[in-house]
CSV table of C-alpha atoms in Angstrom, one decimal:
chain,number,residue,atom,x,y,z
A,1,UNK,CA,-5.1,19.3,-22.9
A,2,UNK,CA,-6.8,22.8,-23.3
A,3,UNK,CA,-6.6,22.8,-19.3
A,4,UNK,CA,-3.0,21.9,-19.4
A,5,UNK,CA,-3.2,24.8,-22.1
A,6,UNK,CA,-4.9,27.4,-19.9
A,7,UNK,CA,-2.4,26.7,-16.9
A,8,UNK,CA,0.6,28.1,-18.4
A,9,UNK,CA,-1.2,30.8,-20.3
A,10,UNK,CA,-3.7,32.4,-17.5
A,11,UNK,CA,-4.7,32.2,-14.0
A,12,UNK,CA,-7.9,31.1,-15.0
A,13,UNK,CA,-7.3,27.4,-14.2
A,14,UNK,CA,-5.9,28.0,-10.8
A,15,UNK,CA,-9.1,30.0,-10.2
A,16,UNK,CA,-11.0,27.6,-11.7
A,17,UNK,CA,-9.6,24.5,-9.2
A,18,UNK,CA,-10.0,26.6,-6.0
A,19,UNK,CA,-13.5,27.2,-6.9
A,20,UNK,CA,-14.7,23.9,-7.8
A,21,UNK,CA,-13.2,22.4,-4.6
A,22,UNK,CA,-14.9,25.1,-2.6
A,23,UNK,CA,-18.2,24.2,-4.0
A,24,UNK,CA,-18.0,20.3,-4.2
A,25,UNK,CA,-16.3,20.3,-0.7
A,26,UNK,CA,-17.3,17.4,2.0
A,27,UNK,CA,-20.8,18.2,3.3
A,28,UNK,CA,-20.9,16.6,7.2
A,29,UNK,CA,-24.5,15.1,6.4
A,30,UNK,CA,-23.0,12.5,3.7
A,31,UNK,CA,-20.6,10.7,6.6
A,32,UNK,CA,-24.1,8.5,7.3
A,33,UNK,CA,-23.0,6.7,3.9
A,34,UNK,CA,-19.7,6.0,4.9
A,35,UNK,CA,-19.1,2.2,5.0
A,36,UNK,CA,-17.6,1.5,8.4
A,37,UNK,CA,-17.7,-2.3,7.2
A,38,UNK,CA,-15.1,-2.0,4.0
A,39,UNK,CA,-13.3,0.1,6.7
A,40,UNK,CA,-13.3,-2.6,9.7
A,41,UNK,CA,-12.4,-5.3,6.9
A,42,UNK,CA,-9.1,-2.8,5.9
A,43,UNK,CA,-8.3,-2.4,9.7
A,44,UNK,CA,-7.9,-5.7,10.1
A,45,UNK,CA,-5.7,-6.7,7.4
A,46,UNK,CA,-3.5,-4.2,8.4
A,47,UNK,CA,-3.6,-5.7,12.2
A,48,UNK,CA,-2.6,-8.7,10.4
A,49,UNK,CA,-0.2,-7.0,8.5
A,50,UNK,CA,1.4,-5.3,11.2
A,51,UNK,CA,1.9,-8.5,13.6
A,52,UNK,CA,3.1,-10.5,10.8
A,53,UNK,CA,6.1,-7.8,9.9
A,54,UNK,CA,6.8,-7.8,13.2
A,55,UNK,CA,7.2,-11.6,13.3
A,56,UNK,CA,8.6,-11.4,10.3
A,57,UNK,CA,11.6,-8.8,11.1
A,58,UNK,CA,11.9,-10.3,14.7
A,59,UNK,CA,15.8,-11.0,16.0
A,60,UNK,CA,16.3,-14.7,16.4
A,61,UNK,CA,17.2,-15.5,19.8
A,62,UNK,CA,17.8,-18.3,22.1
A,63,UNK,CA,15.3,-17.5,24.8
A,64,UNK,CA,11.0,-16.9,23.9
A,65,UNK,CA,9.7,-13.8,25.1
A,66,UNK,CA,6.8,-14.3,27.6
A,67,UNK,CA,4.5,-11.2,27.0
A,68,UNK,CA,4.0,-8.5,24.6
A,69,UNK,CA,5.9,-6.0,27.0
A,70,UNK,CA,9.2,-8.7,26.2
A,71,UNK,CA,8.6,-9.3,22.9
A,72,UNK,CA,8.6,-5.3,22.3
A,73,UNK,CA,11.6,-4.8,24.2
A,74,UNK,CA,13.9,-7.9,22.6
A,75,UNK,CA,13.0,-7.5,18.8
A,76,UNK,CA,12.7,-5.0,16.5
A,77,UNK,CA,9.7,-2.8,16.4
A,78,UNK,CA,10.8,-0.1,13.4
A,79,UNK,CA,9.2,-2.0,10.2
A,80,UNK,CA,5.9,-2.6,12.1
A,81,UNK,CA,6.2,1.0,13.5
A,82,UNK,CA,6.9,2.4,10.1
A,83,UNK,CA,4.1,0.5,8.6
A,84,UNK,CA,1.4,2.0,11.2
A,85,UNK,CA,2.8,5.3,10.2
A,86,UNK,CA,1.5,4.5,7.0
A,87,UNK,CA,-1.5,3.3,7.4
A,88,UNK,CA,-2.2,6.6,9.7
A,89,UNK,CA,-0.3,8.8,6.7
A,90,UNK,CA,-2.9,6.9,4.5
A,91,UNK,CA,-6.1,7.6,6.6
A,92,UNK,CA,-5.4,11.6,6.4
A,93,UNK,CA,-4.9,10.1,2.4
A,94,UNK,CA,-8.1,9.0,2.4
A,95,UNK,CA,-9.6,11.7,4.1
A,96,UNK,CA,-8.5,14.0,1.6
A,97,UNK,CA,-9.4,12.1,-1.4
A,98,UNK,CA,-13.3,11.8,0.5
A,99,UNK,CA,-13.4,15.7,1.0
A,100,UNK,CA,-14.2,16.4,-2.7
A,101,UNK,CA,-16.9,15.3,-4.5
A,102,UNK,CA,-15.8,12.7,-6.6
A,103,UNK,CA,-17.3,13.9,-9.7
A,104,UNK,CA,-14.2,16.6,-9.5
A,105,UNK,CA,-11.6,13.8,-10.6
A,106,UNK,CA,-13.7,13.1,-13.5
A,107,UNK,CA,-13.6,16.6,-14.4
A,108,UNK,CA,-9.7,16.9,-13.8
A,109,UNK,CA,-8.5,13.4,-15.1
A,110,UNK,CA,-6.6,14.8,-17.7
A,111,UNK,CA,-4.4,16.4,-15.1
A,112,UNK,CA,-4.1,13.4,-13.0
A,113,UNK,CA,-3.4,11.2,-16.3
A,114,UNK,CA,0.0,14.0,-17.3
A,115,UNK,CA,1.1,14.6,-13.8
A,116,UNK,CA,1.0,10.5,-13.6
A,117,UNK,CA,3.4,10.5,-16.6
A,118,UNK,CA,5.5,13.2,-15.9
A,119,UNK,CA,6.3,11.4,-12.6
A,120,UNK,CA,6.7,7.9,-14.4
A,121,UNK,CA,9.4,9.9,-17.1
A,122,UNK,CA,11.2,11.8,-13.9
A,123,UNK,CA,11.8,8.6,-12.3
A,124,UNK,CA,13.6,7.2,-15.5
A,125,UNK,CA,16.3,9.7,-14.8
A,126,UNK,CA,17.1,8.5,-11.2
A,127,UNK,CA,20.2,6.0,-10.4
A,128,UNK,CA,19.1,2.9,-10.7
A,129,UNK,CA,18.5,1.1,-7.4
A,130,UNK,CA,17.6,-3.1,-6.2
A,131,UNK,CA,17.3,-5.1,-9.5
A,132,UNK,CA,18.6,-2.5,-12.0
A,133,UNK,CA,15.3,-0.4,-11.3
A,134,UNK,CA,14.6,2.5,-11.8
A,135,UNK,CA,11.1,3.0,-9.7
A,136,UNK,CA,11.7,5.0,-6.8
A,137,UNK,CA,12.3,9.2,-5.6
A,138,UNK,CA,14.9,8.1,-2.6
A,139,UNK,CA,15.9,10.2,-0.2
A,140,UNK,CA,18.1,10.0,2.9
A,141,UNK,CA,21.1,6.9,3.4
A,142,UNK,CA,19.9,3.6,3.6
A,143,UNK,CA,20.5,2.0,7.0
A,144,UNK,CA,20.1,-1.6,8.2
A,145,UNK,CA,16.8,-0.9,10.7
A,146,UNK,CA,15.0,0.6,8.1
A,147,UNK,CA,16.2,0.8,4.9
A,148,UNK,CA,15.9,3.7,2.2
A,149,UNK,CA,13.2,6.4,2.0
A,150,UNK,CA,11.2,6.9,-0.9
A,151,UNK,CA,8.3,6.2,-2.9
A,152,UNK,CA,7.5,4.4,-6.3
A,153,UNK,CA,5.4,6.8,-8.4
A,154,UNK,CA,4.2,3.5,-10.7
A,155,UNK,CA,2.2,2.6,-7.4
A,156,UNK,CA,0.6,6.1,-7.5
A,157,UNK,CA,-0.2,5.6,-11.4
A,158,UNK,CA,-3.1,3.0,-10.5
A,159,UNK,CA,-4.9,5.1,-8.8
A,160,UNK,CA,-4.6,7.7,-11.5
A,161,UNK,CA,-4.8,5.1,-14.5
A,162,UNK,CA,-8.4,4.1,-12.5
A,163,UNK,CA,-9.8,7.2,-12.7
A,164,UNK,CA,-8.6,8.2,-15.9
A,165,UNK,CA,-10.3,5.2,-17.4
A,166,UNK,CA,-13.1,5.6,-15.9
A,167,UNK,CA,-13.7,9.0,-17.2
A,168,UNK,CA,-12.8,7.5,-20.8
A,169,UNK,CA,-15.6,4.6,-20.1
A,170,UNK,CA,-18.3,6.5,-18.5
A,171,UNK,CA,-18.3,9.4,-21.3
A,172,UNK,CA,-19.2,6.4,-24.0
A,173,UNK,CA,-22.1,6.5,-25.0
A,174,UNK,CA,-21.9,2.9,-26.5
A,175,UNK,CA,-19.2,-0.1,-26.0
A,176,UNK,CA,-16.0,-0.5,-28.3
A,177,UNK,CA,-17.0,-2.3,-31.1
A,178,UNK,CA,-14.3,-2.0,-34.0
A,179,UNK,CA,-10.5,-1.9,-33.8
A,180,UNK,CA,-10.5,2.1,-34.8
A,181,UNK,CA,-12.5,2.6,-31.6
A,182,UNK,CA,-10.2,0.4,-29.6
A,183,UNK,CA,-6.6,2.1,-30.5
A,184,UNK,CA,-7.2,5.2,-29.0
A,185,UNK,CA,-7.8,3.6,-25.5
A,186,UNK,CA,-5.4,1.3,-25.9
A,187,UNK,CA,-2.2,4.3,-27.0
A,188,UNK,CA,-3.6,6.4,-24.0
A,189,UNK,CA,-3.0,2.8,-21.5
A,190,UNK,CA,0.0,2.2,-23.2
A,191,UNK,CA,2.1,5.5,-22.4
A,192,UNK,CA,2.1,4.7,-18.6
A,193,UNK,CA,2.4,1.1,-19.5
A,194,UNK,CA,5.7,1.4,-21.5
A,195,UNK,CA,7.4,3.7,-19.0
A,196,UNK,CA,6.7,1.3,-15.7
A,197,UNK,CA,8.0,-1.1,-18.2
A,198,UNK,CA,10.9,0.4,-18.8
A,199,UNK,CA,11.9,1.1,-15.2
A,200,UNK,CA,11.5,-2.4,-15.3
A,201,UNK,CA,8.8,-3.3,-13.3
A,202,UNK,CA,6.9,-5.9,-15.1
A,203,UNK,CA,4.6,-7.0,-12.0
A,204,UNK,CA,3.2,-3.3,-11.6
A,205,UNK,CA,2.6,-3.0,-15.3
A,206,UNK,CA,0.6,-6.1,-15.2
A,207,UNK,CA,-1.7,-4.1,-12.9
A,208,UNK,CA,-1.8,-1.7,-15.0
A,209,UNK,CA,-2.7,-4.3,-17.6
A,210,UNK,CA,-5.3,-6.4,-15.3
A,211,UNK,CA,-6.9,-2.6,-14.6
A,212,UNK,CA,-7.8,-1.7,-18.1
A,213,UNK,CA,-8.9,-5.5,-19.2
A,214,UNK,CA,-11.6,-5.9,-16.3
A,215,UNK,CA,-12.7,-2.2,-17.4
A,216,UNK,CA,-13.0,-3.5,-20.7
A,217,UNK,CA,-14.9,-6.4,-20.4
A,218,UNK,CA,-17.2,-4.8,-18.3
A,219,UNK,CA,-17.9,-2.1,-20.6
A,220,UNK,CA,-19.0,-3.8,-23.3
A,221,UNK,CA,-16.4,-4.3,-25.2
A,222,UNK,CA,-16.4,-7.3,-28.0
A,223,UNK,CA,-15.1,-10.1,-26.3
A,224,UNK,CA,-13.5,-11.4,-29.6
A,225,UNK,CA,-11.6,-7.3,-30.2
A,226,UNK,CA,-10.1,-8.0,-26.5
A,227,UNK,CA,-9.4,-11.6,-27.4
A,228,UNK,CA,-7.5,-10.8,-30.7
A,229,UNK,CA,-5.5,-7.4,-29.4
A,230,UNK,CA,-4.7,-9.7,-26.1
A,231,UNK,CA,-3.5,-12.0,-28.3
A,232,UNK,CA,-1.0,-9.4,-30.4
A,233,UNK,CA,-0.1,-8.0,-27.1
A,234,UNK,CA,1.3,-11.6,-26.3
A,235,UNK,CA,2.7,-12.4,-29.6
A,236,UNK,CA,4.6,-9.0,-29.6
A,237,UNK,CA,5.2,-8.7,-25.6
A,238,UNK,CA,7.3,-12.5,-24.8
A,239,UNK,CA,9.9,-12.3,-27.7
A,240,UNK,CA,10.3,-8.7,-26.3
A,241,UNK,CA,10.7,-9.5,-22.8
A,242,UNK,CA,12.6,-12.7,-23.8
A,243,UNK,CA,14.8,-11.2,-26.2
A,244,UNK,CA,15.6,-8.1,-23.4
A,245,UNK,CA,15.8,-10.9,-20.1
A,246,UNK,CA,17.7,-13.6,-22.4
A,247,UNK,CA,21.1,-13.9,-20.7
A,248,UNK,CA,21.7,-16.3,-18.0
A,249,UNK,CA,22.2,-13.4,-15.4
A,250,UNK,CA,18.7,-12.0,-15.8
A,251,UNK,CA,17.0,-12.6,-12.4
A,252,UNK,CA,13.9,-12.2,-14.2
A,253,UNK,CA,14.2,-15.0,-16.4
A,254,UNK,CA,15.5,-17.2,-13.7
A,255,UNK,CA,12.1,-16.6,-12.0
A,256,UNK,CA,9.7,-17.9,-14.8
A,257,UNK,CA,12.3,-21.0,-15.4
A,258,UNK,CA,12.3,-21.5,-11.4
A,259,UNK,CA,8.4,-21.5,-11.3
A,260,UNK,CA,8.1,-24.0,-14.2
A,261,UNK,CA,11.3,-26.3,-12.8
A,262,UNK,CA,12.1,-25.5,-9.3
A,263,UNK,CA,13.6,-28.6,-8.6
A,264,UNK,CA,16.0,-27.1,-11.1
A,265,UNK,CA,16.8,-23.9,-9.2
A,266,UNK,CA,17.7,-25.1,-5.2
A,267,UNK,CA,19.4,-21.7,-5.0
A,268,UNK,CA,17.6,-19.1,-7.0
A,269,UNK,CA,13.7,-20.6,-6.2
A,270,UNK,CA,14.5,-21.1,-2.0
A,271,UNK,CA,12.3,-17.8,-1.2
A,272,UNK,CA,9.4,-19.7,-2.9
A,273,UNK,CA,10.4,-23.2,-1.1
A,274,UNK,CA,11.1,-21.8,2.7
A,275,UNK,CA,7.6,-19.9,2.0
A,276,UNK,CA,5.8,-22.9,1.7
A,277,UNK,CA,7.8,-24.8,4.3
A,278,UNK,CA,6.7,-22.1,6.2
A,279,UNK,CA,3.2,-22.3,5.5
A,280,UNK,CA,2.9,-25.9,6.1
A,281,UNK,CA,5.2,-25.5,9.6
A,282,UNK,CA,2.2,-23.2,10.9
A,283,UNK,CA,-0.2,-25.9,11.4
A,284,UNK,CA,-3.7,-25.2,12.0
A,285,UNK,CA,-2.9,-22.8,14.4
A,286,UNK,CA,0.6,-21.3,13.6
A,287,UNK,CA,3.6,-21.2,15.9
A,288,UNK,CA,2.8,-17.7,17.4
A,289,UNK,CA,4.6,-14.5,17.3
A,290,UNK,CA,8.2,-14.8,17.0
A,291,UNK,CA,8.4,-18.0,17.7
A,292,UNK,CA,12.0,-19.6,18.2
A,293,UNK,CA,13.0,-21.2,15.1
A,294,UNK,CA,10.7,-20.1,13.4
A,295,UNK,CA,11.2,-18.8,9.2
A,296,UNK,CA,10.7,-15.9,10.6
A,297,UNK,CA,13.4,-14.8,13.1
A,298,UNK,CA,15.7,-17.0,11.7
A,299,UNK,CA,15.6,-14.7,8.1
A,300,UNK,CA,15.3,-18.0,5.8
A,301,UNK,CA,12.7,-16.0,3.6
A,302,UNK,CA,13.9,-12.7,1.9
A,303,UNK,CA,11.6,-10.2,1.6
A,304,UNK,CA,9.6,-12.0,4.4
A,305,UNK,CA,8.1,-8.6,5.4
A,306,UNK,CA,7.2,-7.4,1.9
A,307,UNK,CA,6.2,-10.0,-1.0
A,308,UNK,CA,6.4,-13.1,1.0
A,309,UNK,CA,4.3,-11.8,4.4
A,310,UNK,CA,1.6,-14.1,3.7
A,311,UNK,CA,4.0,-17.0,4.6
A,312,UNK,CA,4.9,-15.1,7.8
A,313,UNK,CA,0.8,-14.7,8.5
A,314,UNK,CA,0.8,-18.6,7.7
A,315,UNK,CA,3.3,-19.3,10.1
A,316,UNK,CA,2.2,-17.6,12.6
A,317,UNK,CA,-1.5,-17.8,12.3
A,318,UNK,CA,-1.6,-21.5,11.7
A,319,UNK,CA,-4.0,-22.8,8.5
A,320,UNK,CA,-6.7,-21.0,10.0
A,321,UNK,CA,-5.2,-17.5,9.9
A,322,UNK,CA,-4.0,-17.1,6.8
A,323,UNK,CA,-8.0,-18.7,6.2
A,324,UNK,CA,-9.3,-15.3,8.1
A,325,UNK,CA,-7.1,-13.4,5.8
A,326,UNK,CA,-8.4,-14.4,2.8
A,327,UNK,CA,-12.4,-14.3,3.8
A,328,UNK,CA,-11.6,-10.8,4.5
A,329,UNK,CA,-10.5,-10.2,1.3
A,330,UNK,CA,-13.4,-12.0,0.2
A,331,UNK,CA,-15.3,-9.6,2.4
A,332,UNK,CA,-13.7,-6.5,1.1
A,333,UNK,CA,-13.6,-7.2,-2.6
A,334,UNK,CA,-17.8,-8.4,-1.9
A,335,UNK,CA,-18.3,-5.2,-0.3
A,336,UNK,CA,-16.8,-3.2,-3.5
A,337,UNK,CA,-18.4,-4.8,-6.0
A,338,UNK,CA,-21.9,-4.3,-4.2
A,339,UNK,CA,-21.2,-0.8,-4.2
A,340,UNK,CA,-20.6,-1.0,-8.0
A,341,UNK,CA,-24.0,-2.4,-8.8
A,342,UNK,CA,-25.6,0.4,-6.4
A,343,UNK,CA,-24.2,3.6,-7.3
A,344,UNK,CA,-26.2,5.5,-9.8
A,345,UNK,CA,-23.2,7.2,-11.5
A,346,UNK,CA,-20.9,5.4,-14.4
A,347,UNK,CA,-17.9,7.3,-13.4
A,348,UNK,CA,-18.5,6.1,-9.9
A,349,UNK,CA,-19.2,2.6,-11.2
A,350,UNK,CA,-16.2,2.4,-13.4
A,351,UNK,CA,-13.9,3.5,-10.8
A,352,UNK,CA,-15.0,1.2,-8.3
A,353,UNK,CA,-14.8,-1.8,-11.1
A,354,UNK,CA,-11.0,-0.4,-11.4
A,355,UNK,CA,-10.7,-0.6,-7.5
A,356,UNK,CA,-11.6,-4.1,-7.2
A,357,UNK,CA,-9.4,-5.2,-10.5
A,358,UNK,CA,-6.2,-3.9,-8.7
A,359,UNK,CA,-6.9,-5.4,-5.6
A,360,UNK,CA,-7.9,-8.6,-7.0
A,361,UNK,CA,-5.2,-9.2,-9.3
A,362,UNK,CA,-2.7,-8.2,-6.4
A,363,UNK,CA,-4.3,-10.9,-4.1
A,364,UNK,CA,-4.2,-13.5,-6.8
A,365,UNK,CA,-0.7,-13.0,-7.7
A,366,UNK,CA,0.1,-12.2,-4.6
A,367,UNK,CA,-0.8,-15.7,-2.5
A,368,UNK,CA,-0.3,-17.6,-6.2
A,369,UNK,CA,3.2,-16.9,-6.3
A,370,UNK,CA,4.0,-17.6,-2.5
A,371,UNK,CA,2.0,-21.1,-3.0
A,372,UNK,CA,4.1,-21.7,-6.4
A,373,UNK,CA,0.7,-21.5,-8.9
A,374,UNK,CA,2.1,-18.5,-10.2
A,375,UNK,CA,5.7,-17.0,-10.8
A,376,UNK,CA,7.3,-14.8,-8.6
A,377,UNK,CA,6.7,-11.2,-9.6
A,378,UNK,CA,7.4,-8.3,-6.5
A,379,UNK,CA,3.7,-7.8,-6.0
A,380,UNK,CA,2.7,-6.9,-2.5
A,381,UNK,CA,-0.1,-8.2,-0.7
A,382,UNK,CA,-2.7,-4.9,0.3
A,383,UNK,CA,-2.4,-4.0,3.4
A,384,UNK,CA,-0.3,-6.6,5.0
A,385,UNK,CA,3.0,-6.5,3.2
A,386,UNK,CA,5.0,-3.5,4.4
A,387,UNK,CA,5.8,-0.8,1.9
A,388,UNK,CA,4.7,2.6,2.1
A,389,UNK,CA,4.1,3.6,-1.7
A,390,UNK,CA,1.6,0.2,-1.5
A,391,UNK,CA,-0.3,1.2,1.8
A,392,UNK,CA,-0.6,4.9,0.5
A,393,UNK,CA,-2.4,3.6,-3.1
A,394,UNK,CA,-4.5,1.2,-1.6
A,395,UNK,CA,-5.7,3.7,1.4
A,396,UNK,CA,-6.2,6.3,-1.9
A,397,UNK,CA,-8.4,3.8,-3.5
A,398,UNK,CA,-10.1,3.2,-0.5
A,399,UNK,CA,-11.0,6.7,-0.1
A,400,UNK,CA,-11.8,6.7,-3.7
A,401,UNK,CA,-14.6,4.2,-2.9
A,402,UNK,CA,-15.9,6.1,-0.2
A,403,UNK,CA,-16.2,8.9,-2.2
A,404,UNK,CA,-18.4,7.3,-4.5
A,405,UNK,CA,-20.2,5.3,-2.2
A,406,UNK,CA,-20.8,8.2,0.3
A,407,UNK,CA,-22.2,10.7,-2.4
A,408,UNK,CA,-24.2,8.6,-4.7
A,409,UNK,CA,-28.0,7.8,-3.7
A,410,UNK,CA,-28.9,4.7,-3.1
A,411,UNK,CA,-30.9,3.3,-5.8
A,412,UNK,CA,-30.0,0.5,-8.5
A,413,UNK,CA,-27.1,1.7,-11.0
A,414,UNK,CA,-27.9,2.6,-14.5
A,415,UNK,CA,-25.2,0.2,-15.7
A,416,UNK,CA,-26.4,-3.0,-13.3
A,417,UNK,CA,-27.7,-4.6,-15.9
A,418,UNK,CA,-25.0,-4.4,-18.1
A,419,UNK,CA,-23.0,-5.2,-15.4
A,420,UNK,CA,-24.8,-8.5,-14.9
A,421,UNK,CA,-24.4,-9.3,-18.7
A,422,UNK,CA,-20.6,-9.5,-18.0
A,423,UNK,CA,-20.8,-11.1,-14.6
């Protein structure tokens, strides 16, 4: 706050920011540590990602396309072109995020934490679009090839809510241990938390909720304080929701009846049934790319190219593809939690820990809700569902990673052991 304080009174902070960034700027010798493996792993879920919107936004026609000169030329190519744009927007994202030392964001959460929820109260004020939300800065007239620019600041907010807790969890000097100590945390989560809620997005604020209770556990926290406040959160959160979703319009509701009954809801739970049909219609080896016939091209999944693009890898990819998918994620989320164990700084540690929670809980939900193991929620799947806000967050986080990992030295973590305690 006394930097938010200083900003609007004296130049002294804007003086302040240049020089720090001039003297933590990206040093060429550090690009030896930069992990080229995480990196392959994230270029080839995006590969995946990219063929599989493609397949998934193809035209349905009567004739296959021999060749990939064909198949360019007969189908749509704007969603899996748009999608490459972001991916290259979020390497230059990245980039920028690696070219400071990380130990700067620590310094400068509390900016990152207010600018985070001035965005998250600006978009309040926006018409409401898909759903009665409220979540995204649009700009331009929607068209049918590639809908409406904008982005979704609530995607932003993990990777600020990341690093702001991990400023707040590396300057402890010992775990939370009472209820007094908890609160504070907890009120400085639950600002962002109640305004993504009341866009409403309830699948992002679960993030922001799965984010802050793997940071807990790992810090130390009393297992039996995170039990008991998880517990009020529950007690006071599902009358809430259910009270606010309880009409027999509410699309949300409809979704957590459908996954618990969906023989009960032909009509409202068919994007989860036609995503397994297509899953099991993939085989072992899939059908291949725009396949005729296929759940693909012939548009029986909605948002096959966003939530639902696992199907579309399924079905295209075969049993065995959407099996690569997940090992890479496997291989990625292996890779961050490594780093987490080797870095010698908490900061570091914490925000890689915050990393991995995001992109685990994503996955989970993700690949649960499409098999019907979980309910149906709007979370994408990193780097293979399209959506630029997503692509732009996780490429951020990446960076984030890098960061660390690229500027830390490579002896065992001060906070391994604790580490191990929890895992």
């Amino acid at each position: 706050m006394q930097r938010l304080k200083r900003f609007f009174t004296k130049g002294d902070f804007i003086r302040g920011l240049v020089s720090d960034i001039r003297a933590n700027r990206f040093a060429p010798s550090i690009i030896r540590h930069f992990d080229w493996w995480l990196f392959l792993a994230v270029m080839c879920l995006v590969a995946f990602g990219v063929v599989s919107i493609f397949a998934a936004t193809a035209s349905a026609t009567d004739v296959q396309a021999e060749g990939i000169s064909e198949m360019l030329s007969v189908h749509s190519i704007t969603y899996p072109r748009l999608q490459l744009i972001w991916f290259l927007a979020g390497i230059v994202a990245m980039c920028a995020v690696i070219f400071v030392d990380y130990k700067l964001y620590e310094k400068y959460a509390d900016l990152f934490y207010w600018f985070n929820i001035t965005l998250l109260l600006l978009v309040l004020t926006v018409k409401a679009g898909r759903g009665g939300m409220t979540a995204f800065f649009n700009w331009g007239s929607e068209s049918a090839a590639g809908g409406q620019r904008g982005f979704q600041p609530s995607e932003f907010g993990k990777f600020f809510i990341i690093i702001s807790l991990a400023r707040i969890f590396a300057n402890r000097k010992k775990p939370i241990r009472t209820f007094r100590e908890l609160v504070p945390v907890t009120i400085y989560v639950a600002i962002p938390l109640i305004l993504v809620f009341l866009q409403p997005d309830f699948g992002t604020a679960l993030v922001y909720v799965a984010i802050f209770a793997v940071l807990l556990w790992v810090s130390g926290t009393n297992l039996k304080l995170i039990a008991g406040i998880l517990a009020v959160i529950v007690l006071i959160a599902v009358p809430a929701w259910y009270y606010l979703n309880a009409s027999s319009s509410s699309f949300r509701l409809t979704r957590i009846l459908m996954w618990l009954h969906p023989e009960d809801y032909p009509d409202d739970a068919r994007q989860v049934i036609n995503g397994q049909i297509a899953i099991g219609t993939g085989g072992l080896t899939g059908r291949g790319i725009a396949s005729l016939g296929s759940f693909a091209s012939l548009g029986f999944i909605p948002d096959d190219h966003t939530d639902f693009c696992f199907a579309i890898v399924c079905e295209t990819f075969g049993f065995a593809g959407g099996c690569i998918v997940i090992a890479v994620f496997a291989f990625l989320l292996g890779r961050l939690i490594f780093h987490a164990f080797k870095v010698t700084d908490k900061f570091g540690s914490y925000c890689i820990i915050g990393v991995s929670a995001m992109f685990i809980f994503h996955i989970l939900e993700n690949i649960g809700m499409i098999l019907g193991i979980m309910p149906v929620t709007g979370i994408p799947l990193p780097f293979i569902s399209y959506g630029g806000s997503n692509m732009l967050t996780n490429m951020l986080c990446i960076g984030l990673v890098m960061n660390v990992v690229m500027r830390s030295r490579s002896t065992p973590s001060p906070v391994k052991k604790h580490y191990a305690k929890r895992l």
